[in-house]
XYZ file of C-alpha atoms in Angstrom:
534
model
C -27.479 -3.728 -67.981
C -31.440 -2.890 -67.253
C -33.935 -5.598 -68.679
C -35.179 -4.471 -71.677
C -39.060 -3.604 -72.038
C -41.575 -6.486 -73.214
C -42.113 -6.529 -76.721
C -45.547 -7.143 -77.804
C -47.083 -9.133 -81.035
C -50.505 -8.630 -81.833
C -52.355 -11.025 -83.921
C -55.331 -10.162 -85.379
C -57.909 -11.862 -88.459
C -59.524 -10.784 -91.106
C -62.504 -11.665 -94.008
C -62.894 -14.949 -91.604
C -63.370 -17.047 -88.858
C -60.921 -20.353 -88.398
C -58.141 -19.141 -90.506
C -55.487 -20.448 -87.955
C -55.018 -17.026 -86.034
C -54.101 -19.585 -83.210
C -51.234 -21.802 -85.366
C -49.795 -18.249 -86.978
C -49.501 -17.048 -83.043
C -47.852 -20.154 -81.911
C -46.006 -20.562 -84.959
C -44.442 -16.664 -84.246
C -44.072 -18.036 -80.649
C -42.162 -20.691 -81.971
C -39.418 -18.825 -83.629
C -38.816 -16.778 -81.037
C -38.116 -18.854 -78.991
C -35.927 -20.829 -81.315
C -33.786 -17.657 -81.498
C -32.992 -17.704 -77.764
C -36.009 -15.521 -76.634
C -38.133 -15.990 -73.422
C -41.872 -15.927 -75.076
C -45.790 -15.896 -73.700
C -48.603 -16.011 -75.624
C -52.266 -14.627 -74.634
C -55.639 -15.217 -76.214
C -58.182 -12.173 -75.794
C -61.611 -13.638 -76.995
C -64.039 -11.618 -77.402
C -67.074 -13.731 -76.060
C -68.864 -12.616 -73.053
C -68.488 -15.752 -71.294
C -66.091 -15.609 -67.979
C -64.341 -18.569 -69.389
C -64.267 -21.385 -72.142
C -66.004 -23.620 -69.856
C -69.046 -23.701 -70.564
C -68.735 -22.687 -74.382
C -70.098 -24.927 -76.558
C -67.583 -27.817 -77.467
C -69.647 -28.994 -80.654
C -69.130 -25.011 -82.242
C -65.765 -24.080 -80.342
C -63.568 -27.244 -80.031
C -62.093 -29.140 -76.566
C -61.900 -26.883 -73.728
C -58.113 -26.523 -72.931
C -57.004 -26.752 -68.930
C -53.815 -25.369 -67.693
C -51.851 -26.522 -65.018
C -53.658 -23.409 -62.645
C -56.898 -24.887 -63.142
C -58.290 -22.343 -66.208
C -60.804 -23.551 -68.419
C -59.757 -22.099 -72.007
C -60.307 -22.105 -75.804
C -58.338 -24.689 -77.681
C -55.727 -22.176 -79.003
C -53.805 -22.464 -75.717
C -53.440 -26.085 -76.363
C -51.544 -25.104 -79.909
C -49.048 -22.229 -77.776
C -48.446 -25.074 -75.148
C -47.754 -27.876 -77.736
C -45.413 -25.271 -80.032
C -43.274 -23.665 -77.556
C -43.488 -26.245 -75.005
C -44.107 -23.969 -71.816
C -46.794 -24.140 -69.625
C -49.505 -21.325 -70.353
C -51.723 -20.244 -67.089
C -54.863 -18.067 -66.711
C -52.737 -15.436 -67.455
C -53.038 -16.442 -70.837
C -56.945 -16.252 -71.440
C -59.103 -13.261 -71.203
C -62.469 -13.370 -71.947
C -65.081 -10.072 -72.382
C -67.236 -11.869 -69.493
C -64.027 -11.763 -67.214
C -63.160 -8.273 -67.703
C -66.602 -7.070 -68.029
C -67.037 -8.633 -64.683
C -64.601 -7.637 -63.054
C -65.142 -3.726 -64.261
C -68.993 -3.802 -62.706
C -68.026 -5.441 -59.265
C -65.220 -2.675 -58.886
C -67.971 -0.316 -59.655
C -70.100 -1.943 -57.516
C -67.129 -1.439 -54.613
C -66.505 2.274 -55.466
C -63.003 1.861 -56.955
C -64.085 4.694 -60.083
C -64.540 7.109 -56.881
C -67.867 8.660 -58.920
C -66.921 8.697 -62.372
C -68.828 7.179 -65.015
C -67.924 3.859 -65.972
C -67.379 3.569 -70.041
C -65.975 1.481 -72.986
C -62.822 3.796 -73.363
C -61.112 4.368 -71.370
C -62.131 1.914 -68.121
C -62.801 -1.175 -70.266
C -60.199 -0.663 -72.818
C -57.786 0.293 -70.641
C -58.802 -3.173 -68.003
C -58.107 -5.153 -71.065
C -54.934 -3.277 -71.529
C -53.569 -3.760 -67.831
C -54.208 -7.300 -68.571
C -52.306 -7.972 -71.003
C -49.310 -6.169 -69.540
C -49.558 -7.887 -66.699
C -49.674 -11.547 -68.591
C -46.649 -10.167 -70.772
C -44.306 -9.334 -67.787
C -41.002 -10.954 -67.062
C -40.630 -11.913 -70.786
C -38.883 -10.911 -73.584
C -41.731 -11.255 -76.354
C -45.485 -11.624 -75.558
C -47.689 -12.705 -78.455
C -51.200 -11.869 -77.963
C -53.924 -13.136 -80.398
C -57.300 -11.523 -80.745
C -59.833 -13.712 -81.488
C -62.973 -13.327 -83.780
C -63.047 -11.530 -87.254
C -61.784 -7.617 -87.404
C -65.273 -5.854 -88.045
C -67.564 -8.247 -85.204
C -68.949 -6.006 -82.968
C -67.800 -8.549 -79.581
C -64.252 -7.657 -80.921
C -64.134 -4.063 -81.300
C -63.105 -3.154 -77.624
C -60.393 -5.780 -77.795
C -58.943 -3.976 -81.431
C -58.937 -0.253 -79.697
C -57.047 -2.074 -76.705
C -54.673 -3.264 -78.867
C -54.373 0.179 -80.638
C -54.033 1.814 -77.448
C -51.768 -0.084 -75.881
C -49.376 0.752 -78.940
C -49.531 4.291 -77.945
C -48.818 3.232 -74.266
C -46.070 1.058 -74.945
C -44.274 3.079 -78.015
C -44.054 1.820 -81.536
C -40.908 0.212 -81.332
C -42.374 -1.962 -78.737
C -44.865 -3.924 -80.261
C -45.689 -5.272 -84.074
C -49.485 -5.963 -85.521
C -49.754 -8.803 -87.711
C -53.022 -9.563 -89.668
C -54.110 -12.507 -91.259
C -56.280 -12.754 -93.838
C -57.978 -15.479 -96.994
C -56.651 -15.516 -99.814
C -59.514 -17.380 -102.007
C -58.829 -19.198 -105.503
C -61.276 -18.768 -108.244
C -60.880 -21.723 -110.551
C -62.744 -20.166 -113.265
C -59.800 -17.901 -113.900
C -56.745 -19.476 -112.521
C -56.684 -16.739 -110.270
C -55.844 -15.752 -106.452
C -57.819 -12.843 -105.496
C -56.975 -10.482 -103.160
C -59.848 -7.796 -102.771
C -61.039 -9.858 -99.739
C -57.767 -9.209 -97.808
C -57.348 -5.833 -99.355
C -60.886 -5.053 -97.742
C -59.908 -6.281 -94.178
C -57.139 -4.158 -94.320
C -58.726 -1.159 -94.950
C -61.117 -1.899 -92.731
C -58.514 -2.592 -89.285
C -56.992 0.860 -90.636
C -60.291 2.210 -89.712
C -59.867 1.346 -86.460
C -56.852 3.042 -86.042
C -54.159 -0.013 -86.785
C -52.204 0.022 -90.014
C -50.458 -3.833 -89.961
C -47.022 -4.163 -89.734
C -47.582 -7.940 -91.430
C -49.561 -9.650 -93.212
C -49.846 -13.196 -93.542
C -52.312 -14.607 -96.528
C -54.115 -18.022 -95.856
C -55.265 -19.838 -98.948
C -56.311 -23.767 -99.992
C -52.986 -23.731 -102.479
C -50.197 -21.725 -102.905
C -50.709 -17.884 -104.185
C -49.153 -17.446 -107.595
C -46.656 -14.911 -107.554
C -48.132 -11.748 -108.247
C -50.320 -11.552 -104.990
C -47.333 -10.275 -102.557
C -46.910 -7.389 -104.928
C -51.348 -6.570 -105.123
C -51.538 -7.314 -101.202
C -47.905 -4.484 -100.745
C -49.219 -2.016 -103.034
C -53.185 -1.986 -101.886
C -52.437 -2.920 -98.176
C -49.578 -0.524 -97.355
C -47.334 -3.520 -96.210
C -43.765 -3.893 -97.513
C -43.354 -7.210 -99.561
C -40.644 -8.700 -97.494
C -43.159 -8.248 -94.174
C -45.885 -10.726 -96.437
C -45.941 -14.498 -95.580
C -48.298 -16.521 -97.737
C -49.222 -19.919 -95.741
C -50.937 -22.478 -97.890
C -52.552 -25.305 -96.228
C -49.585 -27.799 -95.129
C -50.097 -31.687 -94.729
C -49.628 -31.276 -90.491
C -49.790 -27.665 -88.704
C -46.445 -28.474 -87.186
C -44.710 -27.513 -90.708
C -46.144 -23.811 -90.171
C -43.115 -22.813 -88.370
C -40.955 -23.786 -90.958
C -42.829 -22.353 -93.578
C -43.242 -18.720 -91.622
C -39.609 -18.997 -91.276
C -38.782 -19.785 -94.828
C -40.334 -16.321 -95.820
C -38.329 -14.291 -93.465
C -41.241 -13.460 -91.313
C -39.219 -13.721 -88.405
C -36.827 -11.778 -88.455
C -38.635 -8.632 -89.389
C -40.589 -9.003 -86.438
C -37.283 -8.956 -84.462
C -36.123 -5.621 -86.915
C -38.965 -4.016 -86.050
C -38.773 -5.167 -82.076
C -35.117 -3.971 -82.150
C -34.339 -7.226 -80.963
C -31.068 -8.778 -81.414
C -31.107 -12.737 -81.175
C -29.296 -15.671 -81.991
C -29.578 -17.837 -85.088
C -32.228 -19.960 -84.422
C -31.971 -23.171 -83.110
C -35.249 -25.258 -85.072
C -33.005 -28.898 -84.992
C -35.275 -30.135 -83.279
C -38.572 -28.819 -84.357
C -37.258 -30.022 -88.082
C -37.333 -33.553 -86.248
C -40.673 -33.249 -85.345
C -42.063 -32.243 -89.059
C -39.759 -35.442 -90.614
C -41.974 -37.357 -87.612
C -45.226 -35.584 -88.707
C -44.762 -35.950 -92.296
C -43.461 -39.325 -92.860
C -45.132 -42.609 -94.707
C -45.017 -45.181 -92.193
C -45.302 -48.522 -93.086
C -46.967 -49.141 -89.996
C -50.455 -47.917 -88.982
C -52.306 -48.693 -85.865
C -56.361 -48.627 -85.962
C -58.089 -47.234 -82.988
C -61.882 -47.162 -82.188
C -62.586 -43.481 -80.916
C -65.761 -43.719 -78.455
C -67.055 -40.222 -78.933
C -70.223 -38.040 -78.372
C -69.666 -34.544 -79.669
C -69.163 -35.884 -83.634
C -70.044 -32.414 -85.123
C -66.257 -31.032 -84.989
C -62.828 -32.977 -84.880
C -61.132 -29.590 -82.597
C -63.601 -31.238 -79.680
C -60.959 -33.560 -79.314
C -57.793 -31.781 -80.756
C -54.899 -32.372 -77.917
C -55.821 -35.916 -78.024
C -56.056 -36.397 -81.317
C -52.532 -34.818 -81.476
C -51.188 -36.631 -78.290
C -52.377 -40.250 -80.083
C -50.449 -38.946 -83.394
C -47.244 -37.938 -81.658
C -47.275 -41.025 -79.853
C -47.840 -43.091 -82.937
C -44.948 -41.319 -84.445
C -42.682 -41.924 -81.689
C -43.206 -45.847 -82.596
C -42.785 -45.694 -85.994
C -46.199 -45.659 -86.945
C -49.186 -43.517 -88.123
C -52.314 -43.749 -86.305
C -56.111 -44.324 -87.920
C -58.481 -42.704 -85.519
C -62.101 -44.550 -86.474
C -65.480 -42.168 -84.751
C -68.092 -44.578 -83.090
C -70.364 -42.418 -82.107
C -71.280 -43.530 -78.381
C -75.202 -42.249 -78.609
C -76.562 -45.002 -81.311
C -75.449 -47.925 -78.485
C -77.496 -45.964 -75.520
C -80.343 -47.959 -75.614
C -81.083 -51.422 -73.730
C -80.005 -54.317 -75.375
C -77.967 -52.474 -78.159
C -74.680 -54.549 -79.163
C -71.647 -52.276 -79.853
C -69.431 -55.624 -80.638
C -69.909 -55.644 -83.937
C -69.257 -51.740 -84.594
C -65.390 -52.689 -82.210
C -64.829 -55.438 -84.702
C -61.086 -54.304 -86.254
C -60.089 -52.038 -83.562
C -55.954 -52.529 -82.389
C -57.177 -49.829 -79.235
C -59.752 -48.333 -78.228
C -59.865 -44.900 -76.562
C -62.873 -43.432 -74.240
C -62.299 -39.516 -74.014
C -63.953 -36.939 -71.600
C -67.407 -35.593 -71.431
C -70.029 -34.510 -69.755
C -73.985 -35.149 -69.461
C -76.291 -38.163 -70.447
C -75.970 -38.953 -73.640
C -73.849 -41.461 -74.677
C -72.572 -42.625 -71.552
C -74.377 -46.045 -71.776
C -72.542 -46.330 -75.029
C -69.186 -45.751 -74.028
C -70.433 -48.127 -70.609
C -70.653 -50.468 -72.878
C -67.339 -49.981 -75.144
C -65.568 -50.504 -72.187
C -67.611 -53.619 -71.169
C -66.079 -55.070 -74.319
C -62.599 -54.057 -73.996
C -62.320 -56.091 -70.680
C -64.310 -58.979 -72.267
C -61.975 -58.974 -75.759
C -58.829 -57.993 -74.011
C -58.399 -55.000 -76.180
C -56.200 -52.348 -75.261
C -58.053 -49.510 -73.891
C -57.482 -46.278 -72.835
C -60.152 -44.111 -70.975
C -59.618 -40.075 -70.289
C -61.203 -38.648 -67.040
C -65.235 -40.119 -68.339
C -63.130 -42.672 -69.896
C -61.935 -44.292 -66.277
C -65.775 -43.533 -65.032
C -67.091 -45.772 -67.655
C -64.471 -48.259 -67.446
C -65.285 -48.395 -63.341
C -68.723 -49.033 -64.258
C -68.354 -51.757 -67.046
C -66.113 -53.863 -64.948
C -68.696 -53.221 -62.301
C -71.800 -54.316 -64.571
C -69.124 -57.245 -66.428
C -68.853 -58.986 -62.632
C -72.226 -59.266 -61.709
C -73.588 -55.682 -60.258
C -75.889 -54.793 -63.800
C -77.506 -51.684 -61.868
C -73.857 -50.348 -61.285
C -74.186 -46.624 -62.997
C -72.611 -43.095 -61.922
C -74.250 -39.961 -60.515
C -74.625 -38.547 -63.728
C -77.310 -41.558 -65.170
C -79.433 -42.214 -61.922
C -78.826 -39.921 -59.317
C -80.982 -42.313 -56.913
C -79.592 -45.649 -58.233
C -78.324 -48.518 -55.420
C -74.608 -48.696 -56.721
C -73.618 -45.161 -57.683
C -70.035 -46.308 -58.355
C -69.195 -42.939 -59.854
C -70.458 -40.444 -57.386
C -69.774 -36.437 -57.125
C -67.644 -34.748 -54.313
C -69.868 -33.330 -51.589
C -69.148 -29.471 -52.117
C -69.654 -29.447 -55.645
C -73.438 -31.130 -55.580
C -75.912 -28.848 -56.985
C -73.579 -27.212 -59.212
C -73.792 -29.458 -62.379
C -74.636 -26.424 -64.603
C -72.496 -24.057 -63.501
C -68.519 -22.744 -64.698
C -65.657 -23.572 -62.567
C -67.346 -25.529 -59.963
C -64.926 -28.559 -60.732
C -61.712 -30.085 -59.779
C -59.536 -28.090 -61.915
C -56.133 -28.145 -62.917
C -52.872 -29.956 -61.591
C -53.484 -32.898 -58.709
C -50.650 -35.139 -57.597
C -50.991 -38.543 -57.767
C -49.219 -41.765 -56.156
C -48.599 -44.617 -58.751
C -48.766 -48.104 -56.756
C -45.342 -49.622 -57.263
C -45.041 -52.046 -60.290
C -48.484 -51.166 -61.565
C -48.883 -50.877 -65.239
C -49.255 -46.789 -64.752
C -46.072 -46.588 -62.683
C -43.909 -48.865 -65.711
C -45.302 -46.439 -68.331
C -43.998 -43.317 -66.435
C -41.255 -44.964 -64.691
C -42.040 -42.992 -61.945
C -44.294 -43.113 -58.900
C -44.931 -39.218 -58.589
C -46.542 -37.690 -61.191
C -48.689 -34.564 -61.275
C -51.435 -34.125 -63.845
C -54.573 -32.033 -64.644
C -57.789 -32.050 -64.179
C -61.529 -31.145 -65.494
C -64.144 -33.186 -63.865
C -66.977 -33.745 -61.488
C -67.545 -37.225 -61.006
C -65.290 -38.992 -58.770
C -64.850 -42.912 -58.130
C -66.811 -43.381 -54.943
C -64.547 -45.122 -52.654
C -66.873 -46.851 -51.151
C -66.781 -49.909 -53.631
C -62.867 -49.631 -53.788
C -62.420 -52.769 -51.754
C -65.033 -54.865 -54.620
C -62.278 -53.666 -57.537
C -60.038 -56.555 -57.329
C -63.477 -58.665 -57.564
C -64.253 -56.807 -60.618
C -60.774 -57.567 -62.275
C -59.601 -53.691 -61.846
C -57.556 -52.139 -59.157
C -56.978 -48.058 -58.371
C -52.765 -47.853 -59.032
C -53.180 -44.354 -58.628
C -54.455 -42.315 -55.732
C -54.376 -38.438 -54.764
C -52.665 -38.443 -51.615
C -54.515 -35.166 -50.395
C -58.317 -36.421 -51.140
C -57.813 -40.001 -50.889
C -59.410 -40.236 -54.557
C -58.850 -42.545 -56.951
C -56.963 -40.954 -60.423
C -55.736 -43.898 -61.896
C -57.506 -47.922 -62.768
C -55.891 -50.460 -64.848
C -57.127 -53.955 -65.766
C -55.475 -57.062 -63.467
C -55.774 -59.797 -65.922
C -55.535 -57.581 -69.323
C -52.687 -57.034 -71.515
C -53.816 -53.289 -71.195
C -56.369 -51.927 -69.729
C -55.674 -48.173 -68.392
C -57.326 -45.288 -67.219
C -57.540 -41.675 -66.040
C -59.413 -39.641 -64.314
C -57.076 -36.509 -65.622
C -56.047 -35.490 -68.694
C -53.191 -36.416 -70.093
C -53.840 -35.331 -73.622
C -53.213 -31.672 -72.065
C -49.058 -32.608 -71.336
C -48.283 -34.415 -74.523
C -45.993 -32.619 -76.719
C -45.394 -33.166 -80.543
C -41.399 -33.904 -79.607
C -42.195 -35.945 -76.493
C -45.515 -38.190 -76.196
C -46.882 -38.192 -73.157
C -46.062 -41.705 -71.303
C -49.825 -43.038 -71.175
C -50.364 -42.884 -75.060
C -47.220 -44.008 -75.984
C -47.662 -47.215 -73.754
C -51.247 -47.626 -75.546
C -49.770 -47.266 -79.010
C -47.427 -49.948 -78.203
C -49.878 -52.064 -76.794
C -51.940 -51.700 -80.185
C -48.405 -52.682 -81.925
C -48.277 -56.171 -80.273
């Protein structure tokens, strides 16, 4: 029997920006694949950046890696953590990257004279790409990022429309979402904003096969009947998502309204019932009172927007959960403890943990130098995240006796650069995908701390990161109370510390945040949340 053709859903928002374009995708991804279906998801963003590297973490969130080394917007980090798959660089496309890619094969001669234009070479670049990122699979879910209407998206919306036309219409399914805002004045959920963006993605050429309506409480009743009658969209084909307590209940909640199985009508798919057992487990986990609740010191720098650090916020919670316990994440923002002489003891006073994430530049780092300074001293558990081992190399440094110890990054021309860049990628600090990037094996050292947590010696992990341990002061560590139980056995470079004399003390110089998974916590946070139990 021949393979039957990839079926496409296309995502798309409306009235505004940070609806949850990215949960509804992965939540659609989700229960598809509960129902026995292979699925991939795509984001097409419509920023003219070649990738999410060097995007602005305080306005756009973390800056997701996957295993092949791409530097991507946060969303991937929700497909990754709902349908637990590995996404690639298949899975990202930026404007920059197509863009780019159009002028150097115009630059080469590959449009053999003709003029270069929007539609149909860029439209139909976009197009090939997301064919090519759907292949092998049964479903592909592509979300379109920005607001329908933004100029940056308009290319990616006649893609979209095209490539219904290309592919048939019983091949692919457009769902919209759009706000649903409450007026308290008169008890009332109105619906002329959603009614608005509907008309207005119909002007582009896409009428929506589904609509699902975001609001701050649940709709009252008559808005499924106002949003079918104005919007053109059959009642049983709108889902109305309040906001929910944890965004792993969206699933659920999509599949309570039946969402899911239109899409499959539509698709002419026939599945199995699905199989959400386990996913169910997960929301009990995510929405229980636990008696229990461990308090952890987060040593930050970007403190403008909590999606900076959104896969470890959610790899700390899932670990928590696995113990029986919820977690209180406390900011300290690393900056106000940069000067000389600054005390950051009092401001760790309380703390069960506390966790150094990733980061790049200046500021802060003498902060976070200096949380990890008192984490040896205090015998607090710590756990440090790619900057999060630099630091901790450094304050066990500076704790033994070495005060100037400092990394490239500080004092380029410092005596005891302990933290020192790789050779090819000096004079590159500023640029996008200059880095080690993506998944690096790494040796455990047998019976170290690391090795216990994994129970394993090989492990493979990924990377985003410039600084490197400079192995030059490896053979001081042991002075220093630290050894490296981890090594890369291509590079020779140091991807794992841990405290000798410490109760736990453990860090990274990948990120493990990026592998945890809502139904299985990734070994490294759940051996810190039970070292913040004891």
């Amino acid at each position: 029997m021949a393979k039957q053709p990839t079926k496409f859903v296309f995502v798309t928002g409306g009235v505004l920006s940070g609806l949850g374009k990215g949960i509804t995708a992965a939540s659609i991804g989700n229960l598809l694949k509960a129902r026995g279906l292979t699925v991939n998801l795509q984001k097409c963003d419509p920023y003219l950046n070649v990738d999410a590297g060097l995007l602005n973490p305080r306005e756009h969130g973390e800056c997701f890696v996957t295993k092949d080394g791409a530097e991507t917007d946060l969303d991937l980090g929700h497909y990754e953590r709902f349908v637990d798959e590995e996404m690639t660089s298949a899975s990202s496309l930026m404007s920059g990257r197509v863009l780019l890619k159009l002028i150097q094969d115009e630059r080469a001669g590959k449009f053999d004279g003709d003029d270069v234009q929007i539609i149909p070479h860029l439209t139909g670049a976009i197009q090939d790409w997301i064919l090519k990122a759907g292949e092998g699979f049964d479903v592909h879910v592509v979300e379109i990022g920005g607001t329908v209407g933004d100029y940056e998206s308009l290319s990616f919306i006649e893609a979209i429309r095209e490539l219904g036309v290309r592919v048939g219409p019983e091949n692919c399914v457009y769902v919209h979402v759009v706000y649903l805002p409450y007026l308290g004045a008169s008890n009332e959920t109105k619906t002329k904003p959603a009614q608005n963006s509907v008309r207005e993605l119909r002007g582009l050429g896409i009428t929506p096969d589904i609509l699902v309506g975001r609001s701050e409480k649940l709709a009252n009743g008559s808005v499924k009947k106002k949003l079918s009658l104005f919007g053109g969209v059959a009642e049983e084909a709108i889902a109305l998502l309040p906001n929910a307590p944890s965004i792993y209940q969206v699933p659920l909640t999509l599949e309570d309204t039946g969402i899911a199985d239109v899409i499959t009508r539509r698709l002419g798919i026939k599945t199995k019932n699905p199989d959400l057992k386990d996913w169910r487990a997960v929301v009990k986990q995510a929405t229980t009172n636990y008696d229990k609740t461990v308090k952890i010191g987060f040593i930050a720098k970007y403190m403008d927007n909590t999606d900076t650090y959104m896969s470890v916020f959610e790899a700390l919670k899932a670990a928590a959960w696995y113990n029986g316990c919820s977690v209180d994440i406390s900011w300290v923002d690393a900056s106000q403890f940069d000067a000389k002489g600054s005390d950051i003891s009092n401001a760790m006073q309380g703390f069960d943990g506390i966790l150094v994430p990733g980061g790049f530049g200046q500021r802060g780092l003498e902060g976070k130098i200096k949380a990890a300074q008192y984490a040896i001293k205090s015998h607090v558990p710590y756990l440090g995240l790619c900057l999060g081992l630099q630091v901790a190399v450094i304050g066990a440094a500076r704790n033994s006796g070495i005060v100037d110890a400092t990394t490239f990054e500080l004092d380029p021309e410092a005596k005891n650069i302990v933290i020192n860049t790789m050779e090819d990628q000096k004079g590159k600090h500023m640029t996008g995908g200059t880095m080690r990037l993506g998944n690096y094996d790494c040796v455990l050292e047998k019976n170290s701390l690391a090795a216990k947590i994994y129970g394993s010696k090989n492990i493979t992990e990924r990377h985003r990161h410039r600084g490197e341990c400079n192995n030059a002061y490896r053979d001081q560590y042991k002075d220093w109370g630290i050894r490296a139980s981890g090594i890369n056995p291509e590079n020779n470079l140091v991807e794992v510390i841990e405290g000798i004399d410490h109760p736990f003390f453990l860090a990274s110089q990948f990120h493990p945040e990026f592998k945890s998974r809502p139904n299985r916590p990734h070994p490294m946070f759940n051996g810190f949340i039970q070292a913040c139990l004891k």
